[in-house]
PDB file of C-alpha atoms and ligand atoms in Angstrom:
ATOM      1  CA  UNK A   1      -0.017  -0.030   0.105  1.00 70.00           C
ATOM      2  CA  UNK A   2       1.657   3.308  -0.564  1.00 86.00           C
ATOM      3  CA  UNK A   3       1.885   5.948   2.022  1.00 95.00           C
ATOM      4  CA  UNK A   4      -0.585   8.964   2.343  1.00 97.00           C
ATOM      5  CA  UNK A   5       0.745  12.631   1.900  1.00 98.00           C
ATOM      6  CA  UNK A   6      -1.344  15.535   2.899  1.00 98.00           C
ATOM      7  CA  UNK A   7      -1.236  18.722   1.088  1.00 98.00           C
ATOM      8  CA  UNK A   8      -3.066  21.980   2.060  1.00 98.00           C
ATOM      9  CA  UNK A   9      -3.870  25.769   0.703  1.00 98.00           C
ATOM     10  CA  UNK A  10      -1.864  28.707   2.344  1.00 98.00           C
ATOM     11  CA  UNK A  11      -4.192  29.709   4.441  1.00 98.00           C
ATOM     12  CA  UNK A  12      -5.114  26.125   5.785  1.00 98.00           C
ATOM     13  CA  UNK A  13      -8.894  26.239   5.214  1.00 98.00           C
ATOM     14  CA  UNK A  14      -8.503  23.310   2.255  1.00 98.00           C
ATOM     15  CA  UNK A  15      -6.836  20.791   3.408  1.00 98.00           C
ATOM     16  CA  UNK A  16      -6.704  16.679   1.523  1.00 98.00           C
ATOM     17  CA  UNK A  17      -4.907  13.264   1.423  1.00 98.00           C
ATOM     18  CA  UNK A  18      -3.883  11.242  -1.344  1.00 98.00           C
ATOM     19  CA  UNK A  19      -2.205   8.499  -1.621  1.00 98.00           C
ATOM     20  CA  UNK A  20       1.285   8.267  -2.485  1.00 97.00           C
ATOM     21  CA  UNK A  21       0.440   6.581  -5.878  1.00 97.00           C
ATOM     22  CA  UNK A  22       1.451   9.046  -9.028  1.00 98.00           C
ATOM     23  CA  UNK A  23       0.973   8.436 -12.640  1.00 97.00           C
ATOM     24  CA  UNK A  24       3.069  11.291 -14.375  1.00 98.00           C
ATOM     25  CA  UNK A  25       4.566  14.532 -12.933  1.00 98.00           C
ATOM     26  CA  UNK A  26       5.026  17.546 -15.724  1.00 98.00           C
ATOM     27  CA  UNK A  27       5.904  21.054 -15.584  1.00 98.00           C
ATOM     28  CA  UNK A  28       3.810  22.589 -18.031  1.00 97.00           C
ATOM     29  CA  UNK A  29       5.522  25.996 -19.474  1.00 98.00           C
ATOM     30  CA  UNK A  30       2.652  27.066 -21.636  1.00 96.00           C
ATOM     31  CA  UNK A  31       1.715  30.538 -21.671  1.00 96.00           C
ATOM     32  CA  UNK A  32      -2.237  29.417 -20.186  1.00 95.00           C
ATOM     33  CA  UNK A  33      -0.213  27.706 -17.068  1.00 96.00           C
ATOM     34  CA  UNK A  34       2.201  31.198 -16.593  1.00 97.00           C
ATOM     35  CA  UNK A  35      -1.362  33.061 -16.267  1.00 96.00           C
ATOM     36  CA  UNK A  36      -2.862  30.349 -13.954  1.00 94.00           C
ATOM     37  CA  UNK A  37       0.209  30.410 -11.947  1.00 95.00           C
ATOM     38  CA  UNK A  38       1.738  33.720 -12.099  1.00 96.00           C
ATOM     39  CA  UNK A  39       4.964  32.025 -12.905  1.00 97.00           C
ATOM     40  CA  UNK A  40       7.478  30.604 -15.087  1.00 98.00           C
ATOM     41  CA  UNK A  41       5.397  26.908 -15.452  1.00 98.00           C
ATOM     42  CA  UNK A  42       2.831  24.877 -13.710  1.00 97.00           C
ATOM     43  CA  UNK A  43       4.046  21.586 -11.272  1.00 98.00           C
ATOM     44  CA  UNK A  44       1.556  19.232 -11.965  1.00 98.00           C
ATOM     45  CA  UNK A  45       1.340  15.537 -10.772  1.00 98.00           C
ATOM     46  CA  UNK A  46      -0.987  13.106 -11.917  1.00 98.00           C
ATOM     47  CA  UNK A  47      -2.952  10.568 -10.590  1.00 98.00           C
ATOM     48  CA  UNK A  48      -6.093   8.291 -10.294  1.00 98.00           C
ATOM     49  CA  UNK A  49      -9.412  10.434 -10.218  1.00 98.00           C
ATOM     50  CA  UNK A  50     -10.618   8.843  -6.969  1.00 98.00           C
ATOM     51  CA  UNK A  51      -7.315   8.913  -5.205  1.00 98.00           C
ATOM     52  CA  UNK A  52      -8.602  12.341  -2.770  1.00 98.00           C
ATOM     53  CA  UNK A  53      -9.655  12.516   0.155  1.00 98.00           C
ATOM     54  CA  UNK A  54     -10.683  15.852   1.243  1.00 98.00           C
ATOM     55  CA  UNK A  55      -9.678  16.512   4.892  1.00 98.00           C
ATOM     56  CA  UNK A  56     -11.353  19.964   5.228  1.00 98.00           C
ATOM     57  CA  UNK A  57     -12.666  23.141   3.062  1.00 98.00           C
ATOM     58  CA  UNK A  58     -13.628  20.939  -0.160  1.00 97.00           C
ATOM     59  CA  UNK A  59     -17.086  23.573  -0.321  1.00 97.00           C
ATOM     60  CA  UNK A  60     -14.440  26.362  -0.068  1.00 97.00           C
ATOM     61  CA  UNK A  61     -12.687  25.611  -3.244  1.00 98.00           C
ATOM     62  CA  UNK A  62     -13.501  27.227  -6.320  1.00 98.00           C
ATOM     63  CA  UNK A  63     -13.382  26.230  -9.770  1.00 96.00           C
ATOM     64  CA  UNK A  64     -12.683  27.972 -12.931  1.00 95.00           C
ATOM     65  CA  UNK A  65     -12.915  26.051 -16.408  1.00 91.00           C
ATOM     66  CA  UNK A  66     -12.013  28.310 -19.696  1.00 90.00           C
ATOM     67  CA  UNK A  67     -15.302  28.170 -21.940  1.00 90.00           C
ATOM     68  CA  UNK A  68     -13.480  26.925 -25.014  1.00 88.00           C
ATOM     69  CA  UNK A  69     -10.227  25.473 -24.004  1.00 85.00           C
ATOM     70  CA  UNK A  70      -8.971  22.514 -21.912  1.00 83.00           C
ATOM     71  CA  UNK A  71      -7.795  24.571 -18.939  1.00 86.00           C
ATOM     72  CA  UNK A  72      -8.730  24.437 -15.417  1.00 90.00           C
ATOM     73  CA  UNK A  73      -7.798  25.557 -12.000  1.00 94.00           C
ATOM     74  CA  UNK A  74      -9.556  24.655  -8.641  1.00 97.00           C
ATOM     75  CA  UNK A  75      -7.889  27.206  -5.746  1.00 98.00           C
ATOM     76  CA  UNK A  76      -9.079  27.814  -2.249  1.00 98.00           C
ATOM     77  CA  UNK A  77     -11.198  30.846  -2.387  1.00 98.00           C
ATOM     78  CA  UNK A  78      -9.883  32.479   0.801  1.00 98.00           C
ATOM     79  CA  UNK A  79      -5.918  32.662  -0.269  1.00 98.00           C
ATOM     80  CA  UNK A  80      -6.290  31.860  -3.790  1.00 97.00           C
ATOM     81  CA  UNK A  81      -3.525  28.905  -3.751  1.00 98.00           C
ATOM     82  CA  UNK A  82      -3.726  25.723  -6.161  1.00 98.00           C
ATOM     83  CA  UNK A  83      -5.605  22.455  -4.914  1.00 98.00           C
ATOM     84  CA  UNK A  84      -6.290  19.325  -6.548  1.00 98.00           C
ATOM     85  CA  UNK A  85      -8.956  18.909  -9.624  1.00 97.00           C
ATOM     86  CA  UNK A  86     -10.658  15.960 -11.561  1.00 96.00           C
ATOM     87  CA  UNK A  87      -9.941  16.989 -15.485  1.00 92.00           C
ATOM     88  CA  UNK A  88     -12.403  17.971 -17.643  1.00 88.00           C
ATOM     89  CA  UNK A  89     -12.273  14.562 -19.191  1.00 90.00           C
ATOM     90  CA  UNK A  90     -12.615  12.680 -15.620  1.00 94.00           C
ATOM     91  CA  UNK A  91      -9.596  10.640 -16.295  1.00 96.00           C
ATOM     92  CA  UNK A  92      -6.987  11.926 -13.755  1.00 97.00           C
ATOM     93  CA  UNK A  93      -6.913  14.027 -10.679  1.00 98.00           C
ATOM     94  CA  UNK A  94      -4.605  16.611 -11.255  1.00 97.00           C
ATOM     95  CA  UNK A  95      -2.400  17.566  -8.213  1.00 98.00           C
ATOM     96  CA  UNK A  96      -0.433  20.986  -8.020  1.00 98.00           C
ATOM     97  CA  UNK A  97       3.310  19.645  -6.860  1.00 98.00           C
ATOM     98  CA  UNK A  98       3.341  22.550  -4.075  1.00 98.00           C
ATOM     99  CA  UNK A  99       0.135  21.839  -2.662  1.00 98.00           C
ATOM    100  CA  UNK A 100       1.786  18.654  -1.134  1.00 98.00           C
ATOM    101  CA  UNK A 101       3.425  18.850   2.096  1.00 98.00           C
ATOM    102  CA  UNK A 102       6.053  15.908   1.190  1.00 97.00           C
ATOM    103  CA  UNK A 103       8.331  14.847  -0.856  1.00 96.00           C
ATOM    104  CA  UNK A 104       6.073  12.957  -3.554  1.00 97.00           C
ATOM    105  CA  UNK A 105       7.686   8.880  -4.819  1.00 96.00           C
ATOM    106  CA  UNK A 106       7.785  11.038  -8.099  1.00 97.00           C
ATOM    107  CA  UNK A 107      10.350  13.360  -9.816  1.00 97.00           C
ATOM    108  CA  UNK A 108       9.276  15.802 -12.758  1.00 98.00           C
ATOM    109  CA  UNK A 109       9.617  13.660 -15.975  1.00 97.00           C
ATOM    110  CA  UNK A 110       9.008  15.990 -18.396  1.00 98.00           C
ATOM    111  CA  UNK A 111       8.985  19.919 -19.304  1.00 98.00           C
ATOM    112  CA  UNK A 112       5.740  20.310 -21.530  1.00 98.00           C
ATOM    113  CA  UNK A 113       5.101  22.963 -23.668  1.00 97.00           C
ATOM    114  CA  UNK A 114       8.660  23.912 -23.720  1.00 97.00           C
ATOM    115  CA  UNK A 115       8.214  25.981 -27.080  1.00 98.00           C
ATOM    116  CA  UNK A 116       6.722  28.647 -24.606  1.00 98.00           C
ATOM    117  CA  UNK A 117       9.482  28.628 -22.158  1.00 98.00           C
ATOM    118  CA  UNK A 118       9.107  32.264 -20.354  1.00 98.00           C
ATOM    119  CA  UNK A 119      11.654  34.100 -21.660  1.00 98.00           C
ATOM    120  CA  UNK A 120      12.881  34.815 -17.859  1.00 98.00           C
ATOM    121  CA  UNK A 121      13.345  31.197 -16.926  1.00 98.00           C
ATOM    122  CA  UNK A 122      16.223  30.839 -17.583  1.00 97.00           C
ATOM    123  CA  UNK A 123      17.865  33.973 -16.579  1.00 97.00           C
ATOM    124  CA  UNK A 124      15.920  33.741 -13.365  1.00 97.00           C
ATOM    125  CA  UNK A 125      17.537  30.322 -12.542  1.00 96.00           C
ATOM    126  CA  UNK A 126      21.145  32.069 -13.017  1.00 97.00           C
ATOM    127  CA  UNK A 127      20.405  34.960 -10.469  1.00 97.00           C
ATOM    128  CA  UNK A 128      22.414  35.282  -7.397  1.00 96.00           C
ATOM    129  CA  UNK A 129      20.653  33.584  -4.457  1.00 96.00           C
ATOM    130  CA  UNK A 130      19.754  34.623  -0.968  1.00 97.00           C
ATOM    131  CA  UNK A 131      18.544  32.766   1.455  1.00 96.00           C
ATOM    132  CA  UNK A 132      15.894  35.270   2.414  1.00 97.00           C
ATOM    133  CA  UNK A 133      15.472  38.719   1.164  1.00 96.00           C
ATOM    134  CA  UNK A 134      17.970  40.371  -0.260  1.00 94.00           C
ATOM    135  CA  UNK A 135      20.074  42.273   2.004  1.00 82.00           C
TER     136      UNK A 135
HETATM  137 ZN1   ZN B   1      -6.562  28.780   1.627  1.00 80.49          ZN
HETATM  138 ZN1   ZN B   2       0.150  24.532 -19.356  1.00 80.49          ZN
END
């Protein structure tokens, strides 16, 4: 049996548990994921649609579905953090990697839509590191 991983949104209203039994881990660089996340790429882990136990806050989740294209996002209605959701075709539960509290037993396998990579991603990775705010 796979171990359980918990996850939560930033404000703590939405909490959940999933089995550490994942099918795929993709970093999506498409423009729509840049908009949805506000960052360079979306880190999404795919699992079976029923692999989720909501521990709290499920009724406080808002789902956005693009009217004509295959883009969705579920987020905490209070803090806006990305939380898991079942895709439109009901084939997978998509777990935003950053919502998990522990390391999953899967590593990112691919950068998808790499042709749309944010022009500032590579310069950002080369930028100087601080452990907190810059002094
Ligand atoms: Zn929240
Ligand atoms: Zn994408």
